[in-house]
mmCIF file of C-alpha atoms and ligand atoms in Angstrom:
data_model
loop_
_atom_site.group_PDB
_atom_site.id
_atom_site.type_symbol
_atom_site.label_atom_id
_atom_site.label_comp_id
_atom_site.label_asym_id
_atom_site.label_seq_id
_atom_site.Cartn_x
_atom_site.Cartn_y
_atom_site.Cartn_z
ATOM 1 C CA MET A 1 91.467 80.470 91.842
ATOM 2 C CA ASN A 2 92.165 83.448 89.639
ATOM 3 C CA LYS A 3 93.182 82.041 86.188
ATOM 4 C CA LYS A 4 95.113 85.215 85.287
ATOM 5 C CA PHE A 5 97.181 84.736 88.435
ATOM 6 C CA VAL A 6 98.058 81.135 87.525
ATOM 7 C CA THR A 7 99.095 82.014 83.944
ATOM 8 C CA GLU A 8 101.211 84.979 85.040
ATOM 9 C CA TYR A 9 102.711 82.987 87.892
ATOM 10 C CA ILE A 10 103.896 80.202 85.569
ATOM 11 C CA GLU A 11 105.404 82.720 83.147
ATOM 12 C CA LYS A 12 107.197 84.655 85.870
ATOM 13 C CA ARG A 13 108.490 81.493 87.483
ATOM 14 C CA SER A 14 110.062 80.180 84.286
ATOM 15 C CA LYS A 15 111.755 83.561 83.752
ATOM 16 C CA ALA A 16 113.119 83.656 87.305
ATOM 17 C CA LEU A 17 114.945 80.323 86.981
ATOM 18 C CA SER A 18 115.755 78.105 84.018
ATOM 19 C CA SER A 19 114.499 74.552 84.368
ATOM 20 C CA LYS A 20 118.080 73.323 84.859
ATOM 21 C CA GLU A 21 118.703 75.857 87.656
ATOM 22 C CA ALA A 22 115.352 75.014 89.208
ATOM 23 C CA GLU A 23 116.149 71.289 89.258
ATOM 24 C CA GLU A 24 119.582 71.925 90.790
ATOM 25 C CA LEU A 25 118.056 74.082 93.503
ATOM 26 C CA ARG A 26 115.353 71.477 94.206
ATOM 27 C CA ASP A 27 118.041 68.810 94.721
ATOM 28 C CA LYS A 28 120.004 71.045 97.096
ATOM 29 C CA LEU A 29 116.888 72.010 99.040
ATOM 30 C CA TYR A 30 115.747 68.415 99.364
ATOM 31 C CA ASN A 31 119.146 67.385 100.729
ATOM 32 C CA LEU A 32 119.508 70.258 103.167
ATOM 33 C CA LYS A 33 115.961 69.834 104.528
ATOM 34 C CA LYS A 34 116.399 66.077 104.802
ATOM 35 C CA THR A 35 119.621 66.537 106.793
ATOM 36 C CA ALA A 36 117.886 69.078 109.046
ATOM 37 C CA ILE A 37 114.912 66.799 109.744
ATOM 38 C CA ASP A 38 117.147 63.727 110.243
ATOM 39 C CA ASN A 39 119.072 65.726 112.861
ATOM 40 C CA LEU A 40 116.160 67.694 114.250
ATOM 41 C CA ASP A 41 117.042 67.363 117.929
ATOM 42 C CA GLU A 42 120.621 68.520 117.379
ATOM 43 C CA TYR A 43 119.508 71.425 115.130
ATOM 44 C CA VAL A 44 116.973 72.624 117.727
ATOM 45 C CA LYS A 45 119.565 72.542 120.544
ATOM 46 C CA LYS A 46 122.117 74.412 118.432
ATOM 47 C CA ALA A 47 119.639 77.062 117.262
ATOM 48 C CA LYS A 48 118.391 77.642 120.819
ATOM 49 C CA SER A 49 121.894 77.992 122.189
ATOM 50 C CA SER A 50 123.024 80.356 119.387
ATOM 51 C CA LEU A 51 119.927 82.568 119.656
ATOM 52 C CA GLU A 52 120.361 82.801 123.428
ATOM 53 C CA LYS A 53 124.014 83.761 123.003
ATOM 54 C CA ASN A 54 122.795 86.561 120.718
ATOM 55 C CA GLY A 55 120.512 87.877 123.476
ATOM 56 C CA CYS A 56 117.170 86.367 122.383
ATOM 57 C CA HIS A 57 114.781 84.705 124.834
ATOM 58 C CA VAL A 58 113.998 81.231 123.502
ATOM 59 C CA TYR A 59 111.108 78.983 124.557
ATOM 60 C CA LEU A 60 110.538 75.422 123.421
ATOM 61 C CA ALA A 61 106.789 74.833 123.323
ATOM 62 C CA LYS A 62 105.739 71.176 123.204
ATOM 63 C CA SER A 63 102.315 72.099 121.843
ATOM 64 C CA ASN A 64 100.291 74.993 120.455
ATOM 65 C CA GLN A 65 98.738 75.373 123.893
ATOM 66 C CA GLU A 66 102.170 75.861 125.493
ATOM 67 C CA ALA A 67 103.027 78.406 122.810
ATOM 68 C CA ILE A 68 99.873 80.359 123.648
ATOM 69 C CA GLU A 69 100.754 80.329 127.359
ATOM 70 C CA GLU A 70 104.205 81.735 126.554
ATOM 71 C CA LEU A 71 102.659 84.380 124.313
ATOM 72 C CA LYS A 72 100.311 85.453 127.102
ATOM 73 C CA LYS A 73 103.250 85.897 129.488
ATOM 74 C CA ILE A 74 105.302 87.928 127.014
ATOM 75 C CA ILE A 75 102.413 90.130 125.852
ATOM 76 C CA GLY A 76 101.252 90.889 129.395
ATOM 77 C CA ASP A 77 98.585 93.607 129.564
ATOM 78 C CA GLU A 78 99.177 95.108 126.122
ATOM 79 C CA LYS A 79 95.884 96.168 124.537
ATOM 80 C CA TYR A 80 96.863 95.301 120.980
ATOM 81 C CA ILE A 81 99.648 93.683 119.044
ATOM 82 C CA VAL A 82 100.633 93.994 115.402
ATOM 83 C CA LYS A 83 101.010 90.744 113.512
ATOM 84 C CA SER A 84 102.399 89.632 110.164
ATOM 85 C CA LYS A 85 101.275 86.773 107.961
ATOM 86 C CA SER A 86 102.155 83.396 109.474
ATOM 87 C CA ASN A 87 100.483 80.059 108.945
ATOM 88 C CA THR A 88 102.047 78.730 112.157
ATOM 89 C CA ILE A 89 100.554 81.594 114.188
ATOM 90 C CA ASN A 90 97.201 81.274 112.419
ATOM 91 C CA LYS A 91 96.974 77.689 113.666
ATOM 92 C CA LEU A 92 97.209 78.974 117.262
ATOM 93 C CA LYS A 93 93.896 80.862 116.807
ATOM 94 C CA ILE A 94 95.236 83.671 118.979
ATOM 95 C CA ASP A 95 92.350 86.004 118.171
ATOM 96 C CA GLU A 96 90.153 83.675 120.261
ATOM 97 C CA LYS A 97 92.706 82.990 122.992
ATOM 98 C CA LEU A 98 94.530 86.238 123.736
ATOM 99 C CA LYS A 99 92.964 89.248 125.434
ATOM 100 C CA ALA A 100 94.900 91.694 123.253
ATOM 101 C CA GLU A 101 93.421 92.828 119.924
ATOM 102 C CA ILE A 102 95.338 91.328 117.008
ATOM 103 C CA VAL A 103 95.988 93.766 114.170
ATOM 104 C CA GLU A 104 96.833 92.005 110.912
ATOM 105 C CA THR A 105 99.418 94.076 109.039
ATOM 106 C CA ASP A 106 99.697 92.049 105.840
ATOM 107 C CA THR A 107 97.375 93.699 103.314
ATOM 108 C CA GLY A 108 95.807 90.397 102.263
ATOM 109 C CA ASP A 109 95.262 89.207 105.847
ATOM 110 C CA PHE A 110 93.922 92.615 106.882
ATOM 111 C CA ILE A 111 91.407 92.605 104.014
ATOM 112 C CA ALA A 112 90.442 88.950 104.574
ATOM 113 C CA ALA A 113 89.844 89.676 108.280
ATOM 114 C CA LEU A 114 87.633 92.677 107.418
ATOM 115 C CA ALA A 115 85.652 90.708 104.844
ATOM 116 C CA GLY A 116 85.398 87.667 107.134
ATOM 117 C CA LYS A 117 86.433 85.486 104.199
ATOM 118 C CA LYS A 118 89.886 83.972 104.060
ATOM 119 C CA ASP A 119 91.219 82.002 101.131
ATOM 120 C CA PRO A 120 93.114 78.845 102.288
ATOM 121 C CA HIS A 121 96.046 79.767 100.002
ATOM 122 C CA PRO A 122 99.080 80.216 102.315
ATOM 123 C CA VAL A 123 100.540 83.165 100.406
ATOM 124 C CA ILE A 124 97.550 85.073 98.978
ATOM 125 C CA PRO A 125 94.748 85.040 101.575
ATOM 126 C CA ALA A 126 92.457 87.585 99.846
ATOM 127 C CA LEU A 127 92.864 86.348 96.272
ATOM 128 C CA SER A 128 89.227 85.389 95.824
ATOM 129 C CA LEU A 129 87.866 88.810 96.930
ATOM 130 C CA THR A 130 86.984 91.374 94.249
ATOM 131 C CA GLU A 131 87.778 95.098 94.559
ATOM 132 C CA LYS A 132 84.054 95.783 95.035
ATOM 133 C CA GLU A 133 83.754 93.225 97.850
ATOM 134 C CA ILE A 134 86.803 94.708 99.599
ATOM 135 C CA SER A 135 85.503 98.271 99.297
ATOM 136 C CA LYS A 136 82.145 97.116 100.701
ATOM 137 C CA ALA A 137 83.843 95.382 103.655
ATOM 138 C CA ILE A 138 85.835 98.551 104.457
ATOM 139 C CA LYS A 139 82.626 100.600 104.387
ATOM 140 C CA GLU A 140 80.792 98.118 106.615
ATOM 141 C CA LYS A 141 83.555 97.524 109.173
ATOM 142 C CA LEU A 142 85.412 100.843 109.229
ATOM 143 C CA SER A 143 82.767 103.255 107.867
ATOM 144 C CA LYS A 144 85.145 104.595 105.218
ATOM 145 C CA ASP A 145 84.375 105.166 101.560
ATOM 146 C CA VAL A 146 87.161 103.769 99.421
ATOM 147 C CA GLU A 147 86.990 103.621 95.633
ATOM 148 C CA PRO A 148 86.908 99.945 94.542
ATOM 149 C CA LYS A 149 90.283 100.133 92.819
ATOM 150 C CA ALA A 150 93.342 98.158 93.948
ATOM 151 C CA GLU A 151 95.639 101.211 94.283
ATOM 152 C CA LYS A 152 93.041 103.159 96.305
ATOM 153 C CA ILE A 153 92.450 100.194 98.610
ATOM 154 C CA VAL A 154 96.193 99.716 99.179
ATOM 155 C CA GLU A 155 96.590 103.444 99.902
ATOM 156 C CA PHE A 156 93.809 103.286 102.478
ATOM 157 C CA VAL A 157 95.229 100.144 104.125
ATOM 158 C CA ARG A 158 98.727 101.651 104.240
ATOM 159 C CA ASN A 159 97.548 104.825 105.976
ATOM 160 C CA TYR A 160 95.231 102.957 108.328
ATOM 161 C CA LEU A 161 97.879 100.473 109.469
ATOM 162 C CA ARG A 162 100.848 102.832 109.618
ATOM 163 C CA GLU A 163 99.699 104.497 112.821
ATOM 164 C CA LYS A 164 98.969 101.125 114.481
ATOM 165 C CA MET A 165 102.356 99.699 113.529
ATOM 166 C CA LEU A 166 104.287 102.710 114.749
ATOM 167 C CA SER A 167 102.586 102.874 118.134
ATOM 168 C CA ALA A 168 102.403 99.146 119.001
ATOM 169 C CA LYS A 169 104.575 97.810 121.810
ATOM 170 C CA VAL A 170 104.579 94.223 120.554
ATOM 171 C CA GLY A 171 105.200 92.909 117.039
ATOM 172 C CA LEU A 172 104.403 89.282 116.297
ATOM 173 C CA THR A 173 105.836 87.481 113.273
ATOM 174 C CA GLY A 174 106.571 84.007 112.008
ATOM 175 C CA ALA A 175 109.911 83.045 110.478
ATOM 176 C CA ASN A 176 110.689 81.521 107.109
ATOM 177 C CA VAL A 177 113.969 80.097 108.318
ATOM 178 C CA ILE A 178 115.993 79.932 111.528
ATOM 179 C CA THR A 179 119.609 78.839 111.428
ATOM 180 C CA THR A 180 121.542 76.734 113.922
ATOM 181 C CA GLN A 181 123.939 79.682 114.045
ATOM 182 C CA GLY A 182 121.260 81.987 115.443
ATOM 183 C CA GLN A 183 119.725 83.963 112.576
ATOM 184 C CA ILE A 184 115.994 84.445 112.098
ATOM 185 C CA VAL A 185 115.093 85.025 108.451
ATOM 186 C CA ILE A 186 111.752 86.546 107.472
ATOM 187 C CA LEU A 187 110.974 87.488 103.909
ATOM 188 C CA GLU A 188 108.278 89.780 102.618
ATOM 189 C CA ASN A 189 107.250 92.103 99.809
ATOM 190 C CA GLU A 190 105.195 94.747 101.600
ATOM 191 C CA GLY A 191 107.573 96.127 104.228
ATOM 192 C CA ASN A 192 105.209 95.581 107.174
ATOM 193 C CA ILE A 193 107.460 92.909 108.704
ATOM 194 C CA SER A 194 110.457 95.242 108.582
ATOM 195 C CA ILE A 195 108.415 97.753 110.605
ATOM 196 C CA ILE A 196 106.801 95.450 113.158
ATOM 197 C CA SER A 197 109.988 93.484 113.822
ATOM 198 C CA HIS A 198 111.995 96.679 114.381
ATOM 199 C CA VAL A 199 109.751 99.427 115.784
ATOM 200 C CA PRO A 200 107.814 97.846 118.708
ATOM 201 C CA GLU A 201 109.787 97.280 121.920
ATOM 202 C CA LYS A 202 109.188 93.541 121.805
ATOM 203 C CA HIS A 203 109.472 91.341 118.752
ATOM 204 C CA ILE A 204 108.008 87.866 119.189
ATOM 205 C CA VAL A 205 108.827 85.191 116.622
ATOM 206 C CA VAL A 206 106.753 82.005 116.513
ATOM 207 C CA ALA A 207 107.960 79.147 114.325
ATOM 208 C CA GLY A 208 107.882 75.374 114.059
ATOM 209 C CA ILE A 209 111.115 73.528 114.832
ATOM 210 C CA ASP A 210 111.093 72.274 111.234
ATOM 211 C CA LYS A 211 112.099 75.771 110.060
ATOM 212 C CA ILE A 212 115.681 75.298 111.244
ATOM 213 C CA VAL A 213 118.508 74.858 108.729
ATOM 214 C CA LYS A 214 122.251 74.821 109.218
ATOM 215 C CA ASP A 215 123.444 78.279 108.174
ATOM 216 C CA MET A 216 122.785 81.408 106.110
ATOM 217 C CA ASP A 217 123.996 79.743 102.936
ATOM 218 C CA GLU A 218 121.185 77.196 103.301
ATOM 219 C CA ALA A 219 118.756 79.882 104.455
ATOM 220 C CA ASN A 220 119.420 81.843 101.254
ATOM 221 C CA LYS A 221 118.452 78.804 99.185
ATOM 222 C CA VAL A 222 115.138 78.599 101.027
ATOM 223 C CA VAL A 223 114.575 82.337 100.508
ATOM 224 C CA LYS A 224 115.277 82.017 96.785
ATOM 225 C CA ALA A 225 112.895 79.066 96.440
ATOM 226 C CA ALA A 226 110.163 80.753 98.484
ATOM 227 C CA ALA A 227 110.323 83.745 96.125
ATOM 228 C CA VAL A 228 110.509 81.803 92.864
ATOM 229 C CA TRP A 229 107.959 79.092 93.678
ATOM 230 C CA GLY A 230 105.821 81.323 95.895
ATOM 231 C CA THR A 231 105.171 84.291 93.632
ATOM 232 C CA GLY A 232 107.400 83.783 90.580
ATOM 233 C CA GLN A 233 109.784 86.514 91.774
ATOM 234 C CA ASP A 234 113.528 86.274 91.364
ATOM 235 C CA TRP A 235 114.057 87.412 94.974
ATOM 236 C CA PRO A 236 111.719 88.864 97.647
ATOM 237 C CA ASN A 237 111.538 92.652 98.045
ATOM 238 C CA TYR A 238 112.769 92.428 101.620
ATOM 239 C CA VAL A 239 114.683 89.778 103.528
ATOM 240 C CA ASN A 240 114.890 90.532 107.250
ATOM 241 C CA VAL A 241 117.740 88.796 109.054
ATOM 242 C CA ILE A 242 117.517 89.213 112.813
ATOM 243 C CA SER A 243 120.076 87.799 115.207
ATOM 244 C CA GLY A 244 119.091 89.487 118.461
ATOM 245 C CA PRO A 245 117.804 92.654 120.102
ATOM 246 C CA SER A 246 118.916 96.053 118.877
ATOM 247 C CA LYS A 247 121.981 97.333 120.727
ATOM 248 C CA THR A 248 124.667 99.959 120.785
ATOM 249 C CA GLY A 249 128.040 100.382 122.423
ATOM 250 C CA ASP A 250 128.580 103.873 121.051
ATOM 251 C CA ILE A 251 128.786 105.600 124.419
ATOM 252 C CA GLN A 252 131.958 104.695 126.279
ATOM 253 C CA ASN A 253 131.657 101.182 124.901
ATOM 254 C CA ILE A 254 128.850 100.587 127.391
ATOM 255 C CA HIS A 255 126.602 97.874 126.021
ATOM 256 C CA ILE A 256 122.962 99.050 125.876
ATOM 257 C CA GLU A 257 120.131 96.950 124.419
ATOM 258 C CA GLY A 258 117.355 98.733 122.533
ATOM 259 C CA ALA A 259 118.773 101.455 120.311
ATOM 260 C CA HIS A 260 116.436 101.924 117.349
ATOM 261 C CA GLY A 261 115.156 98.386 116.900
ATOM 262 C CA ALA A 262 113.384 95.948 119.215
ATOM 263 C CA GLN A 263 114.688 95.921 122.770
ATOM 264 C CA GLU A 264 113.621 92.315 123.333
ATOM 265 C CA VAL A 265 113.467 89.426 120.872
ATOM 266 C CA HIS A 266 111.470 86.375 121.975
ATOM 267 C CA VAL A 267 111.510 83.181 119.942
ATOM 268 C CA ILE A 268 108.896 80.486 120.529
ATOM 269 C CA LEU A 269 109.787 77.216 118.799
ATOM 270 C CA ILE A 270 106.843 74.828 118.591
ATOM 271 C CA GLU A 271 107.443 71.081 118.622
ATOM 272 C CA ASN A 272 103.929 69.581 118.371
ATOM 273 C CA ASP A 273 104.321 66.081 116.895
ATOM 274 C CA LYS A 274 107.294 66.996 114.725
ATOM 275 C CA TYR A 275 109.906 64.776 116.432
ATOM 276 C CA GLU A 276 107.584 61.821 115.937
ATOM 277 C CA VAL A 277 106.830 62.722 112.299
ATOM 278 C CA ALA A 278 110.564 63.182 111.655
ATOM 279 C CA LYS A 279 111.082 59.493 112.435
ATOM 280 C CA GLY A 280 108.148 58.228 110.375
ATOM 281 C CA LYS A 281 107.431 57.478 106.722
ATOM 282 C CA TYR A 282 105.765 60.874 106.127
ATOM 283 C CA LYS A 283 108.712 62.919 107.369
ATOM 284 C CA ASP A 284 109.026 64.807 104.083
ATOM 285 C CA LYS A 285 106.002 66.885 105.029
ATOM 286 C CA LEU A 286 108.353 68.655 107.443
ATOM 287 C CA PHE A 287 110.435 69.856 104.477
ATOM 288 C CA CYS A 288 107.656 72.260 103.439
ATOM 289 C CA ILE A 289 108.685 75.920 103.067
ATOM 290 C CA ASN A 290 105.067 77.073 102.694
ATOM 291 C CA CYS A 291 105.542 78.573 99.241
ATOM 292 C CA GLY A 292 102.026 77.686 98.090
ATOM 293 C CA ALA A 293 103.116 76.320 94.669
ATOM 294 C CA CYS A 294 101.191 73.108 95.271
ATOM 295 C CA TYR A 295 98.001 75.163 95.628
ATOM 296 C CA ASP A 296 98.574 77.205 92.479
ATOM 297 C CA LEU A 297 98.748 74.224 90.156
ATOM 298 C CA CYS A 298 96.370 71.810 91.857
ATOM 299 C CA PRO A 299 93.262 71.142 89.735
ATOM 300 C CA VAL A 300 91.177 70.378 92.822
ATOM 301 C CA TYR A 301 92.146 73.604 94.608
ATOM 302 C CA ASN A 302 91.462 75.539 91.410
ATOM 303 C CA ALA A 303 88.023 73.929 91.105
ATOM 304 C CA ILE A 304 86.746 73.971 94.687
ATOM 305 C CA GLY A 305 89.133 76.259 96.624
ATOM 306 C CA GLN A 306 90.304 73.507 98.974
ATOM 307 C CA ILE A 307 93.595 71.637 98.651
ATOM 308 C CA PRO A 308 93.499 67.872 99.232
ATOM 309 C CA LYS A 309 95.483 66.736 102.282
ATOM 310 C CA PRO A 310 97.101 63.274 102.465
ATOM 311 C CA SER A 311 96.503 62.644 106.176
ATOM 312 C CA ASP A 312 92.930 63.951 106.218
ATOM 313 C CA PHE A 313 90.536 61.113 105.397
ATOM 314 C CA GLU A 314 87.881 63.150 103.526
ATOM 315 C CA ARG A 315 90.329 65.529 101.871
ATOM 316 C CA ASN A 316 92.669 62.735 100.761
ATOM 317 C CA TYR A 317 89.994 61.180 98.554
ATOM 318 C CA LYS A 318 89.401 64.492 96.775
ATOM 319 C CA CYS A 319 92.895 64.211 95.235
ATOM 320 C CA THR A 320 93.042 63.134 91.558
ATOM 321 C CA LEU A 321 96.631 61.831 92.002
ATOM 322 C CA CYS A 322 97.704 63.989 89.060
ATOM 323 C CA SER A 323 101.183 64.678 90.582
ATOM 324 C CA ASN A 324 101.188 68.402 89.819
ATOM 325 C CA CYS A 325 101.951 69.246 93.443
ATOM 326 C CA ALA A 326 104.891 66.842 93.682
ATOM 327 C CA LEU A 327 106.383 67.981 90.359
ATOM 328 C CA ASN A 328 106.083 71.640 91.363
ATOM 329 C CA CYS A 329 107.332 71.391 94.916
ATOM 330 C CA PRO A 330 110.706 73.110 95.412
ATOM 331 C CA VAL A 331 111.661 70.684 98.193
ATOM 332 C CA LYS A 332 110.444 67.628 96.287
ATOM 333 C CA ILE A 333 107.787 66.584 98.758
ATOM 334 C CA ASP A 334 106.183 63.602 97.122
ATOM 335 C CA ARG A 335 102.615 64.464 98.075
ATOM 336 C CA GLN A 336 101.255 62.155 95.409
ATOM 337 C CA SER A 337 102.907 59.104 97.036
ATOM 338 C CA ASN A 338 101.780 60.353 100.427
ATOM 339 C CA PHE A 339 98.175 60.366 99.163
ATOM 340 C CA ARG A 340 98.537 56.790 97.925
ATOM 341 C CA ASN A 341 100.216 55.550 101.104
ATOM 342 C CA ASN A 342 97.671 57.235 103.347
ATOM 343 C CA ARG A 343 94.886 55.682 101.267
ATOM 344 C CA LYS A 344 96.426 52.268 101.805
ATOM 345 C CA ASP A 345 96.431 52.995 105.542
ATOM 346 C CA PHE A 346 92.781 54.103 105.393
ATOM 347 C CA ASN A 347 91.837 51.023 103.385
ATOM 348 C CA LYS A 348 93.409 48.790 106.040
ATOM 349 C CA LEU A 349 91.079 50.458 108.526
ATOM 350 C CA GLU A 350 88.241 49.943 106.013
ATOM 351 C CA LYS A 351 87.740 53.702 105.855
ATOM 352 C CA ILE A 352 86.345 54.828 102.503
ATOM 353 C CA PRO A 353 84.293 58.020 102.027
ATOM 354 C CA GLN A 354 80.559 57.571 101.395
ATOM 355 C CA ALA A 355 80.821 59.132 97.916
ATOM 356 C CA ASN A 356 83.538 56.658 96.884
ATOM 357 C CA LYS A 357 81.509 53.711 98.221
ATOM 358 C CA LYS A 358 78.570 54.926 96.161
ATOM 359 C CA MET A 359 80.732 55.197 93.032
ATOM 360 C CA ILE A 360 82.004 51.622 93.489
ATOM 361 C CA GLU A 361 78.444 50.389 93.981
ATOM 362 C CA ASN A 362 77.318 52.226 90.845
ATOM 363 C CA VAL A 363 80.142 50.812 88.754
ATOM 364 C CA ARG A 364 79.212 47.300 89.911
ATOM 365 C CA LYS A 365 75.501 47.798 89.330
ATOM 366 C CA TYR A 366 75.287 50.123 86.297
ATOM 367 C CA GLY A 367 78.768 49.940 84.760
ATOM 368 C CA ASN A 368 79.395 53.653 85.428
ATOM 369 C CA PRO A 369 80.166 55.754 88.560
ATOM 370 C CA PHE A 370 77.054 57.944 88.296
ATOM 371 C CA GLY A 371 74.244 55.455 88.789
ATOM 372 C CA GLU A 372 71.234 54.851 86.598
ATOM 373 C CA ILE A 373 71.134 57.287 83.670
ATOM 374 C CA LYS A 374 68.166 57.279 81.356
ATOM 375 C CA ASP A 375 68.605 58.358 77.730
ATOM 376 C CA GLY A 376 69.082 62.135 77.464
ATOM 377 C CA ASP A 377 69.572 62.569 81.242
ATOM 378 C CA THR A 378 72.665 64.043 82.884
ATOM 379 C CA PRO A 379 73.962 62.410 86.079
ATOM 380 C CA LYS A 380 72.376 63.803 89.247
ATOM 381 C CA GLU A 381 75.550 63.507 91.294
ATOM 382 C CA LEU A 382 79.130 63.409 90.091
ATOM 383 C CA TYR A 383 80.699 62.216 93.384
ATOM 384 C CA CYS A 384 84.030 63.737 92.451
ATOM 385 C CA CYS A 385 84.119 66.847 94.630
HETATM 386 S S1 SF4 B 1 98.121 65.064 93.168
HETATM 387 FE FE1 SF4 B 1 96.240 65.714 94.253
HETATM 388 S S2 SF4 B 1 96.852 67.389 95.598
HETATM 389 FE FE2 SF4 B 1 98.479 67.096 94.087
HETATM 390 S S3 SF4 B 1 98.009 68.571 92.474
HETATM 391 FE FE3 SF4 B 1 97.065 66.617 91.873
HETATM 392 S S4 SF4 B 1 94.963 66.723 92.706
HETATM 393 FE FE4 SF4 B 1 96.141 68.345 93.729
HETATM 394 S S1 SF4 B 2 104.400 71.202 99.843
HETATM 395 FE FE1 SF4 B 2 106.012 72.019 98.528
HETATM 396 S S2 SF4 B 2 104.924 73.268 97.010
HETATM 397 FE FE2 SF4 B 2 103.515 72.946 98.710
HETATM 398 S S3 SF4 B 2 103.774 74.705 100.044
HETATM 399 FE FE3 SF4 B 2 105.156 73.099 100.790
HETATM 400 S S4 SF4 B 2 107.106 73.501 99.793
HETATM 401 FE FE4 SF4 B 2 105.560 74.644 98.664
#
């Protein structure tokens, strides 16, 4: 992880909200997300009904596979679609499953796709690439010479993608929040989402059912937190609020859909195992607003570029249990406790990673986790990561 980014991020974040304001917002967010997840079924029904009343087509997909099938039907024979950054859509692996070419319109995603190297960070996917590496990837993949300077690269990407975005028939985005009253809220800094959700004839939104909150007042709290904890901004550059397809009644009060914006809005809500998780002891993982703050301040992510994950056996044991993620989470997800509880579950199944077994053996045999160390030697293996 880029150290300059982390230092600047912490500074910006503390300027955007005082610690008292931040704590108040965390409490409110925790409560509103908890209520939403405790009433998930009701929230999903209400959101579906409101969106449909607004003229959207809504699909409830039980699994990622069902979501892909719906996408195929909506996209039809289109040759390419323009897409914004979305971790939910990324999990569908649509580039392998759809016939249409997927054009990434987020600068970071576009660059990461060209370079074939994507950082796992949910907000900054090209953070680990240098200007030189990006310029080289553009030369190799698109045969264009671009000076290895950030502003020149952005200028090139802007011009390259503009034409694609303006001529696409289908725009595909995620959603940061959906309300039970029928609003889809998507925030961004670049402006690509504003274009691809408005200009193509069809706008498809794919989101997990855990993105639903009660109303716009709650949605605004999520937007604020996503900006502050995500990038240290006071507020995102753009907040798109979409309630339905574009329409006009300007001619004789005749209602026509598709004036200047999207003619059709399709919303695919993915369930996966979320109803089950919502009833279990790890339900707080559904509170996540994907801000990425837990990545920014995690010592393991900063050292090895991979964030520990409570439910993943190998990745759980990489966690140092330092609590940074829990203390910095705007929705108060107690990841640290989740790591401990999952470990207890793994221990019951007698599942312990090889490296940890070795460390325990070494402590028993040599009194240290590294094994036999002769005078002046450094340990051959550290077993930590
Ligand atoms: S508790 Fe684990 S996951 Fe969280 S910040 Fe510390 S090392 Fe990272
Ligand atoms: S767990 Fe918390 S800090 Fe991490 S991405 Fe989700 S909301 Fe942000």
